[in-house]
PDB file of C-alpha atoms in Angstrom:
ATOM      1  CA  MET A   1      18.674 -19.776  16.156  1.00 44.00           C
ATOM      2  CA  ILE A   2      15.830 -21.440  13.616  1.00 48.00           C
ATOM      3  CA  GLN A   3      18.212 -23.323  10.801  1.00 50.00           C
ATOM      4  CA  ARG A   4      16.603 -23.150   7.252  1.00 56.00           C
ATOM      5  CA  PRO A   5      16.220 -26.178   4.819  1.00 50.00           C
ATOM      6  CA  ASP A   6      19.556 -26.950   3.697  1.00 47.00           C
ATOM      7  CA  THR A   7      17.276 -26.830   0.029  1.00 42.00           C
ATOM      8  CA  PRO A   8      15.782 -24.170  -1.666  1.00 48.00           C
ATOM      9  CA  ASP A   9      12.221 -23.663  -3.028  1.00 56.00           C
ATOM     10  CA  THR A  10      11.447 -25.560  -6.091  1.00 49.00           C
ATOM     11  CA  PRO A  11      14.324 -23.399  -8.621  1.00 49.00           C
ATOM     12  CA  HIS A  12      12.122 -21.103 -11.554  1.00 50.00           C
ATOM     13  CA  THR A  13      12.528 -21.801 -15.195  1.00 48.00           C
ATOM     14  CA  SER A  14      12.032 -19.654 -18.004  1.00 48.00           C
ATOM     15  CA  ASP A  15       8.671 -20.879 -19.211  1.00 54.00           C
ATOM     16  CA  THR A  16       7.182 -21.223 -15.107  1.00 55.00           C
ATOM     17  CA  PRO A  17       6.706 -17.100 -12.955  1.00 54.00           C
ATOM     18  CA  HIS A  18       8.228 -16.768 -10.402  1.00 88.00           C
ATOM     19  CA  THR A  19       8.532 -12.897  -8.932  1.00 96.00           C
ATOM     20  CA  GLY A  20       5.445 -11.405  -8.877  1.00 97.00           C
ATOM     21  CA  VAL A  21       5.329  -7.728  -7.707  1.00 98.00           C
ATOM     22  CA  VAL A  22       2.811  -6.431  -5.465  1.00 98.00           C
ATOM     23  CA  ILE A  23       2.252  -2.811  -5.764  1.00 98.00           C
ATOM     24  CA  ALA A  24      -0.194  -1.115  -2.944  1.00 98.00           C
ATOM     25  CA  THR A  25      -1.369   1.504  -4.013  1.00 97.00           C
ATOM     26  CA  ARG A  26      -4.119   4.791  -2.713  1.00 96.00           C
ATOM     27  CA  ASN A  27      -5.534   7.977  -4.430  1.00 96.00           C
ATOM     28  CA  ARG A  28      -2.305   7.664  -7.091  1.00 96.00           C
ATOM     29  CA  ALA A  29      -3.422   6.905 -10.536  1.00 97.00           C
ATOM     30  CA  ASP A  30      -1.510   8.876 -13.030  1.00 96.00           C
ATOM     31  CA  SER A  31       2.699   7.585 -10.882  1.00 97.00           C
ATOM     32  CA  LEU A  32       0.385   4.205 -10.489  1.00 98.00           C
ATOM     33  CA  ALA A  33      -0.376   3.997 -13.971  1.00 98.00           C
ATOM     34  CA  ARG A  34       3.923   5.325 -15.309  1.00 97.00           C
ATOM     35  CA  THR A  35       4.661   2.515 -12.746  1.00 98.00           C
ATOM     36  CA  LEU A  36       2.887  -0.723 -14.388  1.00 98.00           C
ATOM     37  CA  ARG A  37       4.157   1.049 -17.432  1.00 98.00           C
ATOM     38  CA  ARG A  38       7.791   0.186 -16.326  1.00 98.00           C
ATOM     39  CA  LEU A  39       6.745  -3.217 -15.498  1.00 98.00           C
ATOM     40  CA  LEU A  40       5.101  -3.859 -17.854  1.00 98.00           C
ATOM     41  CA  ASP A  41       7.879  -3.406 -20.076  1.00 97.00           C
ATOM     42  CA  LEU A  42      10.223  -5.335 -17.839  1.00 97.00           C
ATOM     43  CA  PRO A  43      12.019  -8.677 -20.016  1.00 95.00           C
ATOM     44  CA  GLU A  44      11.254 -10.508 -17.090  1.00 95.00           C
ATOM     45  CA  ARG A  45       7.524 -10.058 -17.591  1.00 95.00           C
ATOM     46  CA  PRO A  46       6.162 -10.146 -14.098  1.00 96.00           C
ATOM     47  CA  GLU A  47       3.170 -12.025 -12.287  1.00 96.00           C
ATOM     48  CA  ILE A  48       1.445  -7.345 -11.395  1.00 98.00           C
ATOM     49  CA  LEU A  49      -0.441  -7.496  -8.729  1.00 98.00           C
ATOM     50  CA  VAL A  50      -2.150  -4.138  -7.152  1.00 98.00           C
ATOM     51  CA  VAL A  51      -3.876  -3.833  -4.156  1.00 98.00           C
ATOM     52  CA  ASP A  52      -5.712  -0.880  -3.771  1.00 98.00           C
ATOM     53  CA  ASN A  53      -6.423   0.838  -0.475  1.00 97.00           C
ATOM     54  CA  ALA A  54      -9.384   2.416  -0.698  1.00 96.00           C
ATOM     55  CA  SER A  55      -9.010   5.155  -3.384  1.00 97.00           C
ATOM     56  CA  THR A  56     -11.799   7.101  -3.656  1.00 96.00           C
ATOM     57  CA  ASP A  57     -10.518   9.059  -6.919  1.00 96.00           C
ATOM     58  CA  ASP A  58     -10.209   6.361 -10.519  1.00 96.00           C
ATOM     59  CA  THR A  59      -7.878   4.221  -9.752  1.00 97.00           C
ATOM     60  CA  ARG A  60      -9.733   1.552 -10.215  1.00 97.00           C
ATOM     61  CA  SER A  61     -11.618   2.973 -13.326  1.00 97.00           C
ATOM     62  CA  ARG A  62      -8.744   3.531 -14.681  1.00 97.00           C
ATOM     63  CA  LEU A  63      -7.052   0.206 -14.158  1.00 98.00           C
ATOM     64  CA  ALA A  64      -9.669  -1.454 -15.721  1.00 97.00           C
ATOM     65  CA  ARG A  65      -9.520   0.414 -18.806  1.00 97.00           C
ATOM     66  CA  ASP A  66      -6.003   0.732 -18.926  1.00 97.00           C
ATOM     67  CA  PHE A  67      -4.448  -2.372 -17.857  1.00 98.00           C
ATOM     68  CA  PRO A  68      -5.754  -5.364 -18.299  1.00 97.00           C
ATOM     69  CA  GLU A  69      -3.454  -7.725 -17.742  1.00 96.00           C
ATOM     70  CA  VAL A  70      -2.951  -6.435 -13.793  1.00 97.00           C
ATOM     71  CA  ARG A  71      -4.591  -8.079 -11.100  1.00 97.00           C
ATOM     72  CA  VAL A  72      -6.102  -5.328  -8.591  1.00 98.00           C
ATOM     73  CA  VAL A  73      -7.292  -7.057  -5.191  1.00 98.00           C
ATOM     74  CA  ALA A  74      -9.633  -4.042  -4.176  1.00 97.00           C
ATOM     75  CA  LEU A  75     -10.150  -3.371  -0.193  1.00 97.00           C
ATOM     76  CA  PRO A  76     -12.670  -1.759   0.639  1.00 96.00           C
ATOM     77  CA  ARG A  77     -10.322   0.212   3.121  1.00 96.00           C
ATOM     78  CA  ASN A  78      -7.311   1.546   3.639  1.00 96.00           C
ATOM     79  CA  ARG A  79      -5.336  -0.996   4.726  1.00 96.00           C
ATOM     80  CA  GLY A  80      -1.664   1.030   5.039  1.00 95.00           C
ATOM     81  CA  ALA A  81       1.163  -1.846   5.298  1.00 96.00           C
ATOM     82  CA  LEU A  82      -1.150  -4.443   5.559  1.00 96.00           C
ATOM     83  CA  ALA A  83      -1.758  -4.839   1.299  1.00 97.00           C
ATOM     84  CA  ARG A  84       1.845  -5.909   0.726  1.00 98.00           C
ATOM     85  CA  THR A  85       0.784  -8.549   2.742  1.00 98.00           C
ATOM     86  CA  ASP A  86      -3.319  -9.043   1.315  1.00 98.00           C
ATOM     87  CA  GLY A  87      -1.386  -8.777  -1.932  1.00 98.00           C
ATOM     88  CA  VAL A  88       1.691 -12.133  -1.261  1.00 98.00           C
ATOM     89  CA  ARG A  89      -0.910 -14.272  -0.422  1.00 97.00           C
ATOM     90  CA  ALA A  90      -2.908 -13.771  -3.346  1.00 97.00           C
ATOM     91  CA  LEU A  91       1.204 -13.979  -5.201  1.00 96.00           C
ATOM     92  CA  ARG A  92       1.536 -17.627  -6.124  1.00 93.00           C
ATOM     93  CA  THR A  93       4.981 -17.296  -7.078  1.00 97.00           C
ATOM     94  CA  PRO A  94       7.190 -18.461  -4.831  1.00 97.00           C
ATOM     95  CA  TYR A  95       9.605 -14.417  -4.122  1.00 98.00           C
ATOM     96  CA  VAL A  96       7.169 -11.655  -4.338  1.00 98.00           C
ATOM     97  CA  ALA A  97       8.960  -7.888  -5.356  1.00 98.00           C
ATOM     98  CA  PHE A  98       6.913  -4.936  -3.665  1.00 98.00           C
ATOM     99  CA  SER A  99       7.179  -1.714  -5.396  1.00 98.00           C
ATOM    100  CA  ASP A 100       5.357   0.914  -4.807  1.00 97.00           C
ATOM    101  CA  ASP A 101       3.417   2.905  -6.983  1.00 96.00           C
ATOM    102  CA  ASP A 102       5.566   5.807  -7.822  1.00 96.00           C
ATOM    103  CA  SER A 103       8.830   3.008  -8.161  1.00 98.00           C
ATOM    104  CA  TRP A 104       9.450   0.265 -10.193  1.00 98.00           C
ATOM    105  CA  TRP A 105      12.626  -2.280 -11.164  1.00 98.00           C
ATOM    106  CA  ALA A 106      15.623  -2.197 -13.867  1.00 98.00           C
ATOM    107  CA  PRO A 107      15.081  -4.313 -16.504  1.00 98.00           C
ATOM    108  CA  GLY A 108      17.133  -7.953 -15.566  1.00 97.00           C
ATOM    109  CA  ALA A 109      17.408  -6.664 -11.200  1.00 98.00           C
ATOM    110  CA  LEU A 110      13.933  -9.393 -10.178  1.00 98.00           C
ATOM    111  CA  GLU A 111      15.390 -11.831 -12.632  1.00 97.00           C
ATOM    112  CA  HIS A 112      18.330 -11.783 -10.734  1.00 97.00           C
ATOM    113  CA  ALA A 113      16.596 -11.617  -7.453  1.00 98.00           C
ATOM    114  CA  ALA A 114      15.646 -15.010  -8.362  1.00 97.00           C
ATOM    115  CA  LYS A 115      19.139 -17.000  -8.840  1.00 97.00           C
ATOM    116  CA  LEU A 116      20.445 -15.195  -5.526  1.00 98.00           C
ATOM    117  CA  LEU A 117      16.845 -16.786  -3.570  1.00 98.00           C
ATOM    118  CA  ASP A 118      17.046 -20.126  -5.587  1.00 97.00           C
ATOM    119  CA  ALA A 119      21.011 -20.175  -5.172  1.00 98.00           C
ATOM    120  CA  TYR A 120      20.572 -18.970  -0.909  1.00 98.00           C
ATOM    121  CA  PRO A 121      18.518 -21.295   0.436  1.00 98.00           C
ATOM    122  CA  ARG A 122      18.629 -18.729   3.995  1.00 98.00           C
ATOM    123  CA  LEU A 123      17.792 -15.900   2.353  1.00 98.00           C
ATOM    124  CA  GLY A 124      14.609 -14.651   2.641  1.00 98.00           C
ATOM    125  CA  LEU A 125      14.658 -10.735   1.714  1.00 98.00           C
ATOM    126  CA  VAL A 126      16.190  -8.886  -0.538  1.00 98.00           C
ATOM    127  CA  SER A 127      17.421  -5.106  -0.590  1.00 98.00           C
ATOM    128  CA  ALA A 128      18.010  -3.605  -3.543  1.00 98.00           C
ATOM    129  CA  ARG A 129      20.431  -0.210  -4.603  1.00 98.00           C
ATOM    130  CA  THR A 130      17.546   2.153  -5.243  1.00 98.00           C
ATOM    131  CA  LEU A 131      18.636   5.440  -7.197  1.00 98.00           C
ATOM    132  CA  VAL A 132      16.698   8.224  -6.814  1.00 97.00           C
ATOM    133  CA  GLY A 133      14.558  10.647  -9.640  1.00 95.00           C
ATOM    134  CA  PRO A 134      15.259  10.704 -13.379  1.00 94.00           C
ATOM    135  CA  ALA A 135      18.548  12.411 -12.816  1.00 95.00           C
ATOM    136  CA  GLU A 136      18.927   8.615 -11.033  1.00 94.00           C
ATOM    137  CA  GLY A 137      21.180   9.613  -8.170  1.00 96.00           C
ATOM    138  CA  PRO A 138      22.067   7.251  -5.514  1.00 96.00           C
ATOM    139  CA  ASP A 139      19.649   7.467  -2.178  1.00 97.00           C
ATOM    140  CA  PRO A 140      21.346   7.012   0.912  1.00 96.00           C
ATOM    141  CA  LEU A 141      20.438   4.721   2.178  1.00 96.00           C
ATOM    142  CA  ASN A 142      22.553   2.326  -0.568  1.00 97.00           C
ATOM    143  CA  ASP A 143      25.412   3.443   1.272  1.00 97.00           C
ATOM    144  CA  ILE A 144      24.198   2.346   4.926  1.00 96.00           C
ATOM    145  CA  LEU A 145      23.340  -0.309   3.536  1.00 97.00           C
ATOM    146  CA  ALA A 146      26.220  -1.231   1.829  1.00 97.00           C
ATOM    147  CA  THR A 147      28.549  -1.330   4.686  1.00 96.00           C
ATOM    148  CA  SER A 148      26.030  -2.331   7.354  1.00 97.00           C
ATOM    149  CA  PRO A 149      28.446  -3.565  10.497  1.00 97.00           C
ATOM    150  CA  LEU A 150      27.501  -6.618  10.435  1.00 97.00           C
ATOM    151  CA  GLY A 151      29.180  -8.029   6.930  1.00 97.00           C
ATOM    152  CA  PRO A 152      29.034 -10.800   4.243  1.00 97.00           C
ATOM    153  CA  ALA A 153      28.037 -14.688   5.754  1.00 97.00           C
ATOM    154  CA  SER A 154      28.854 -17.827   4.495  1.00 97.00           C
ATOM    155  CA  ASP A 155      25.708 -18.516   3.214  1.00 97.00           C
ATOM    156  CA  LEU A 156      24.490 -15.335   1.908  1.00 98.00           C
ATOM    157  CA  PRO A 157      24.549 -12.829  -1.087  1.00 98.00           C
ATOM    158  CA  GLY A 158      26.018  -9.152  -0.027  1.00 97.00           C
ATOM    159  CA  THR A 159      25.870  -7.693   3.266  1.00 98.00           C
ATOM    160  CA  GLN A 160      23.635  -8.935   6.366  1.00 98.00           C
ATOM    161  CA  VAL A 161      21.302  -6.259   7.252  1.00 98.00           C
ATOM    162  CA  LEU A 162      18.197  -4.947   9.160  1.00 97.00           C
ATOM    163  CA  GLY A 163      16.657  -2.318   7.952  1.00 96.00           C
ATOM    164  CA  PHE A 164      15.800  -2.465   3.928  1.00 97.00           C
ATOM    165  CA  LEU A 165      13.513   0.417   1.742  1.00 97.00           C
ATOM    166  CA  ALA A 166      10.005  -1.521   1.353  1.00 97.00           C
ATOM    167  CA  CYS A 167       9.635  -0.643  -2.547  1.00 97.00           C
ATOM    168  CA  ALA A 168      13.432  -1.804  -3.196  1.00 98.00           C
ATOM    169  CA  SER A 169      12.882  -5.768  -2.112  1.00 98.00           C
ATOM    170  CA  VAL A 170      12.065  -9.060  -2.933  1.00 98.00           C
ATOM    171  CA  VAL A 171      11.596 -12.131  -0.184  1.00 98.00           C
ATOM    172  CA  ARG A 172      11.359 -15.037  -0.406  1.00 98.00           C
ATOM    173  CA  ARG A 173       6.875 -15.275  -0.345  1.00 98.00           C
ATOM    174  CA  SER A 174       7.450 -18.687   1.988  1.00 98.00           C
ATOM    175  CA  ALA A 175       9.450 -16.583   4.783  1.00 98.00           C
ATOM    176  CA  TYR A 176       7.434 -13.601   4.657  1.00 98.00           C
ATOM    177  CA  LEU A 177       3.941 -15.470   5.077  1.00 98.00           C
ATOM    178  CA  GLU A 178       6.227 -16.942   8.141  1.00 98.00           C
ATOM    179  CA  VAL A 179       6.629 -14.873   9.715  1.00 98.00           C
ATOM    180  CA  GLY A 180       3.240 -12.653   9.332  1.00 97.00           C
ATOM    181  CA  GLY A 181       4.252 -10.175   7.033  1.00 98.00           C
ATOM    182  CA  PHE A 182       4.858  -6.345   7.954  1.00 98.00           C
ATOM    183  CA  HIS A 183       3.051  -5.832  10.724  1.00 97.00           C
ATOM    184  CA  PRO A 184      -0.457  -4.346  11.741  1.00 95.00           C
ATOM    185  CA  LEU A 185       0.301  -1.747  14.371  1.00 96.00           C
ATOM    186  CA  LEU A 186       2.599   0.232  12.171  1.00 97.00           C
ATOM    187  CA  PHE A 187       0.196   0.382   9.330  1.00 94.00           C
ATOM    188  CA  PHE A 188       2.673   2.496   7.375  1.00 91.00           C
ATOM    189  CA  GLY A 189       5.376   4.175   7.736  1.00 93.00           C
ATOM    190  CA  GLY A 190       9.355   2.933   8.813  1.00 94.00           C
ATOM    191  CA  GLU A 191       7.330  -0.614   8.683  1.00 96.00           C
ATOM    192  CA  GLU A 192      10.986  -2.314   7.500  1.00 97.00           C
ATOM    193  CA  THR A 193      12.920  -2.569  10.429  1.00 97.00           C
ATOM    194  CA  LEU A 194       9.850  -5.104  13.087  1.00 98.00           C
ATOM    195  CA  LEU A 195       9.993  -6.732   9.103  1.00 98.00           C
ATOM    196  CA  ALA A 196      14.017  -7.135   9.400  1.00 98.00           C
ATOM    197  CA  TYR A 197      13.906  -8.181  13.201  1.00 98.00           C
ATOM    198  CA  ASP A 198      11.136 -10.535  12.647  1.00 98.00           C
ATOM    199  CA  LEU A 199      12.623 -12.642  10.035  1.00 98.00           C
ATOM    200  CA  ALA A 200      16.195 -12.825  11.273  1.00 98.00           C
ATOM    201  CA  ALA A 201      14.915 -13.579  14.326  1.00 98.00           C
ATOM    202  CA  HIS A 202      13.663 -17.074  12.513  1.00 98.00           C
ATOM    203  CA  GLY A 203      16.451 -17.783  10.749  1.00 98.00           C
ATOM    204  CA  TRP A 204      15.931 -15.807   7.763  1.00 98.00           C
ATOM    205  CA  GLY A 205      18.824 -13.561   6.294  1.00 98.00           C
ATOM    206  CA  VAL A 206      18.379 -10.142   4.932  1.00 98.00           C
ATOM    207  CA  THR A 207      21.042  -8.293   2.788  1.00 98.00           C
ATOM    208  CA  HIS A 208      21.568  -5.095   0.571  1.00 98.00           C
ATOM    209  CA  CYS A 209      22.692  -6.284  -2.701  1.00 98.00           C
ATOM    210  CA  PRO A 210      23.607  -3.734  -4.651  1.00 98.00           C
ATOM    211  CA  ASP A 211      23.377  -5.694  -8.258  1.00 98.00           C
ATOM    212  CA  VAL A 212      19.915  -5.959  -7.723  1.00 98.00           C
ATOM    213  CA  VAL A 213      18.471  -2.167  -8.394  1.00 98.00           C
ATOM    214  CA  ALA A 214      15.169  -0.125  -8.000  1.00 98.00           C
ATOM    215  CA  HIS A 215      14.148   3.004  -9.744  1.00 98.00           C
ATOM    216  CA  HIS A 216      12.077   5.407  -6.991  1.00 98.00           C
ATOM    217  CA  HIS A 217      10.650   8.603  -8.230  1.00 96.00           C
ATOM    218  CA  PRO A 218       8.853  10.076  -4.976  1.00 91.00           C
ATOM    219  CA  ASP A 219       6.614  13.147  -5.019  1.00 84.00           C
ATOM    220  CA  PRO A 220       8.415  15.906  -3.894  1.00 78.00           C
ATOM    221  CA  ALA A 221       5.641  17.554  -2.202  1.00 73.00           C
ATOM    222  CA  PRO A 222       5.909  16.566   1.644  1.00 68.00           C
ATOM    223  CA  ARG A 223       3.441  13.885   2.510  1.00 68.00           C
ATOM    224  CA  GLY A 224       0.717  15.092   5.654  1.00 70.00           C
ATOM    225  CA  GLY A 225       2.133  13.349   9.528  1.00 78.00           C
ATOM    226  CA  ARG A 226       4.765  11.379   7.874  1.00 88.00           C
ATOM    227  CA  PRO A 227       7.312  12.468  10.632  1.00 93.00           C
ATOM    228  CA  ALA A 228       5.431  12.222  12.976  1.00 95.00           C
ATOM    229  CA  ARG A 229       4.612   8.785  12.128  1.00 95.00           C
ATOM    230  CA  MET A 230       7.606   7.532  11.610  1.00 95.00           C
ATOM    231  CA  ARG A 231       8.709   8.784  14.588  1.00 97.00           C
ATOM    232  CA  ARG A 232       5.566   7.098  16.589  1.00 97.00           C
ATOM    233  CA  ASN A 233       6.828   4.025  14.580  1.00 97.00           C
ATOM    234  CA  GLU A 234       9.869   3.671  15.508  1.00 97.00           C
ATOM    235  CA  LEU A 235       9.230   3.774  18.879  1.00 98.00           C
ATOM    236  CA  LEU A 236       6.536   1.348  18.913  1.00 98.00           C
ATOM    237  CA  THR A 237       9.326  -1.127  17.268  1.00 98.00           C
ATOM    238  CA  LEU A 238      11.233  -0.789  20.573  1.00 98.00           C
ATOM    239  CA  TRP A 239       8.542  -1.279  22.075  1.00 98.00           C
ATOM    240  CA  LEU A 240       7.843  -4.766  20.191  1.00 98.00           C
ATOM    241  CA  ARG A 241      11.053  -6.424  20.213  1.00 98.00           C
ATOM    242  CA  ARG A 242      13.958  -4.263  22.081  1.00 98.00           C
ATOM    243  CA  PRO A 243      14.994  -4.396  26.074  1.00 97.00           C
ATOM    244  CA  LEU A 244      12.209  -2.506  28.431  1.00 97.00           C
ATOM    245  CA  PRO A 245      15.386  -0.247  29.308  1.00 97.00           C
ATOM    246  CA  HIS A 246      15.576   0.941  26.182  1.00 96.00           C
ATOM    247  CA  ALA A 247      12.255   1.284  24.831  1.00 98.00           C
ATOM    248  CA  LEU A 248      11.639   3.612  27.829  1.00 97.00           C
ATOM    249  CA  ALA A 249      14.750   6.038  27.688  1.00 97.00           C
ATOM    250  CA  ARG A 250      13.803   6.917  24.400  1.00 97.00           C
ATOM    251  CA  THR A 251      10.475   7.244  24.839  1.00 98.00           C
ATOM    252  CA  ARG A 252      11.296   9.885  27.539  1.00 97.00           C
ATOM    253  CA  ARG A 253      13.411  11.026  25.171  1.00 97.00           C
ATOM    254  CA  LEU A 254      10.603  12.107  22.982  1.00 97.00           C
ATOM    255  CA  ALA A 255       8.340  13.411  25.709  1.00 97.00           C
ATOM    256  CA  ALA A 256      11.495  15.800  26.565  1.00 97.00           C
ATOM    257  CA  GLU A 257      11.203  16.566  22.655  1.00 97.00           C
ATOM    258  CA  ALA A 258       7.579  16.875  22.653  1.00 96.00           C
ATOM    259  CA  ARG A 259       7.429  19.772  25.210  1.00 96.00           C
ATOM    260  CA  HIS A 260       8.918  22.278  22.155  1.00 96.00           C
ATOM    261  CA  ASP A 261       8.063  19.850  19.157  1.00 96.00           C
ATOM    262  CA  PRO A 262       4.409  19.042  17.438  1.00 95.00           C
ATOM    263  CA  ALA A 263       5.132  16.158  15.373  1.00 95.00           C
ATOM    264  CA  ALA A 264       6.811  14.385  18.615  1.00 96.00           C
ATOM    265  CA  ARG A 265       3.967  15.488  20.804  1.00 96.00           C
ATOM    266  CA  GLN A 266       1.578  14.023  17.109  1.00 97.00           C
ATOM    267  CA  ALA A 267       4.074  11.211  18.469  1.00 97.00           C
ATOM    268  CA  LEU A 268       3.766  10.125  21.369  1.00 97.00           C
ATOM    269  CA  ARG A 269      -0.113  10.311  21.561  1.00 97.00           C
ATOM    270  CA  GLN A 270       0.049   7.639  18.662  1.00 97.00           C
ATOM    271  CA  THR A 271       2.317   5.862  20.544  1.00 97.00           C
ATOM    272  CA  LEU A 272       1.002   6.163  24.308  1.00 97.00           C
ATOM    273  CA  ALA A 273      -2.468   5.161  22.151  1.00 98.00           C
ATOM    274  CA  ARG A 274      -0.638   1.960  20.661  1.00 97.00           C
ATOM    275  CA  LEU A 275       1.030   1.073  23.588  1.00 98.00           C
ATOM    276  CA  PRO A 276      -0.665  -1.879  25.527  1.00 98.00           C
ATOM    277  CA  ALA A 277      -0.996  -3.778  22.229  1.00 98.00           C
ATOM    278  CA  ALA A 278       1.905  -3.380  21.541  1.00 98.00           C
ATOM    279  CA  LEU A 279       2.658  -4.606  25.025  1.00 98.00           C
ATOM    280  CA  ARG A 280       0.551  -7.190  24.227  1.00 97.00           C
ATOM    281  CA  ALA A 281       2.390  -8.459  20.917  1.00 97.00           C
ATOM    282  CA  ARG A 282       5.774  -7.834  22.657  1.00 98.00           C
ATOM    283  CA  ARG A 283       8.623 -10.868  21.678  1.00 98.00           C
ATOM    284  CA  PRO A 284      12.016  -9.997  22.709  1.00 98.00           C
ATOM    285  CA  LEU A 285      14.885  -9.839  20.034  1.00 98.00           C
ATOM    286  CA  PRO A 286      16.820 -13.418  21.100  1.00 98.00           C
ATOM    287  CA  PRO A 287      20.440 -12.652  22.482  1.00 97.00           C
ATOM    288  CA  HIS A 288      22.302 -13.112  19.050  1.00 96.00           C
ATOM    289  CA  LEU A 289      20.169 -10.751  17.086  1.00 98.00           C
ATOM    290  CA  GLU A 290      19.526  -8.052  20.127  1.00 98.00           C
ATOM    291  CA  GLN A 291      23.878  -8.066  19.475  1.00 97.00           C
ATOM    292  CA  ALA A 292      23.830  -6.899  16.179  1.00 97.00           C
ATOM    293  CA  ALA A 293      20.690  -4.736  16.711  1.00 97.00           C
ATOM    294  CA  ARG A 294      23.362  -3.511  19.341  1.00 96.00           C
ATOM    295  CA  THR A 295      25.890  -2.916  16.838  1.00 95.00           C
ATOM    296  CA  LEU A 296      23.872  -1.276  14.294  1.00 94.00           C
ATOM    297  CA  ASP A 297      22.655   1.519  16.638  1.00 91.00           C
ATOM    298  CA  GLY A 298      25.369   2.231  17.710  1.00 84.00           C
ATOM    299  CA  ALA A 299      26.724   2.528  13.636  1.00 78.00           C
ATOM    300  CA  MET A 300      24.031   4.744  13.160  1.00 72.00           C
ATOM    301  CA  THR A 301      25.082   7.144  15.806  1.00 63.00           C
ATOM    302  CA  HIS A 302      28.093   7.360  14.730  1.00 52.00           C
ATOM    303  CA  SER A 303      27.068   7.563  11.056  1.00 52.00           C
ATOM    304  CA  THR A 304      25.058  10.454  12.138  1.00 44.00           C
ATOM    305  CA  ALA A 305      26.850  12.223  14.383  1.00 38.00           C
ATOM    306  CA  VAL A 306      29.919  12.766  10.886  1.00 33.00           C
ATOM    307  CA  THR A 307      26.856  13.513   8.856  1.00 31.00           C
ATOM    308  CA  GLN A 308      25.958  16.475  11.427  1.00 31.00           C
ATOM    309  CA  ALA A 309      29.265  17.688  11.593  1.00 32.00           C
ATOM    310  CA  GLN A 310      30.190  17.836   8.056  1.00 32.00           C
ATOM    311  CA  PRO A 311      29.566  21.141   6.157  1.00 30.00           C
ATOM    312  CA  ARG A 312      25.681  20.551   3.709  1.00 29.00           C
ATOM    313  CA  PRO A 313      26.106  21.366   0.852  1.00 29.00           C
ATOM    314  CA  GLY A 314      25.483  25.532  -0.157  1.00 31.00           C
ATOM    315  CA  ALA A 315      26.209  25.730   3.684  1.00 26.00           C
ATOM    316  CA  GLN A 316      29.262  27.723   5.464  1.00 24.00           C
ATOM    317  CA  PRO A 317      30.663  25.563   7.147  1.00 21.00           C
TER     318      PRO A 317
END
């Protein structure tokens, strides 16, 4: 494992910006406006940068009219999750928090995350606890991350993980750029696991710290094509970083599901179209990290089996 430096990035002071916020958006002007109002009210007064993924609505004109204090990077085409990397490059703060256009940070959360990143020089990414909707219910991912079998590390806060929710994460800018950020092959959807793998493979810690809190108010309307994209990117992540027999077995499973599942057929077609590029970019995980990934695979399989065996609310057992 690559050893990280023993000294942290230059610690922030009260009169210097230390954490910026990057928001990637496309055609969601109303939701973005709500998020920006929340972020601009934060006591930390973070620098905010919006990366617009070639919106065709009035996003850009509304930003210029209603939020002149917010920096904007206007992309000529939709770059998906790569827009976040454009934002990270444009900022110069040592730490960068990601928000989506339907999520924001709790007051004090960014300050707390910055203190953790100051105190732990190997820490590359902080995964926050996420509260969902007006009722502020816990995201189911919170418990999965908090109970990660990878456990704690003596030189890191929280619990070690190899996954997170992008809109509830704060990264060390130097670590993020060192590994290249989100991978271009995935575009968008389930891109977090691959970034976690790459940070860990470079020796950076990825941890879940529930004292850092983010809010997420997703649109209840389903997003077209998302199930297929998620399955495609899960499989491409395997081809990019995991053992070939494992990736091949999962591909065969998806092919079997594709016989009767339209989303699986779409995911399979998209995966096969991208497979040559994935093989060219393939970098298997180092052995210690592959073992950690296998441990998490086993834990997730058990968790899924237990969940499916339990009666759902309102359902007959």
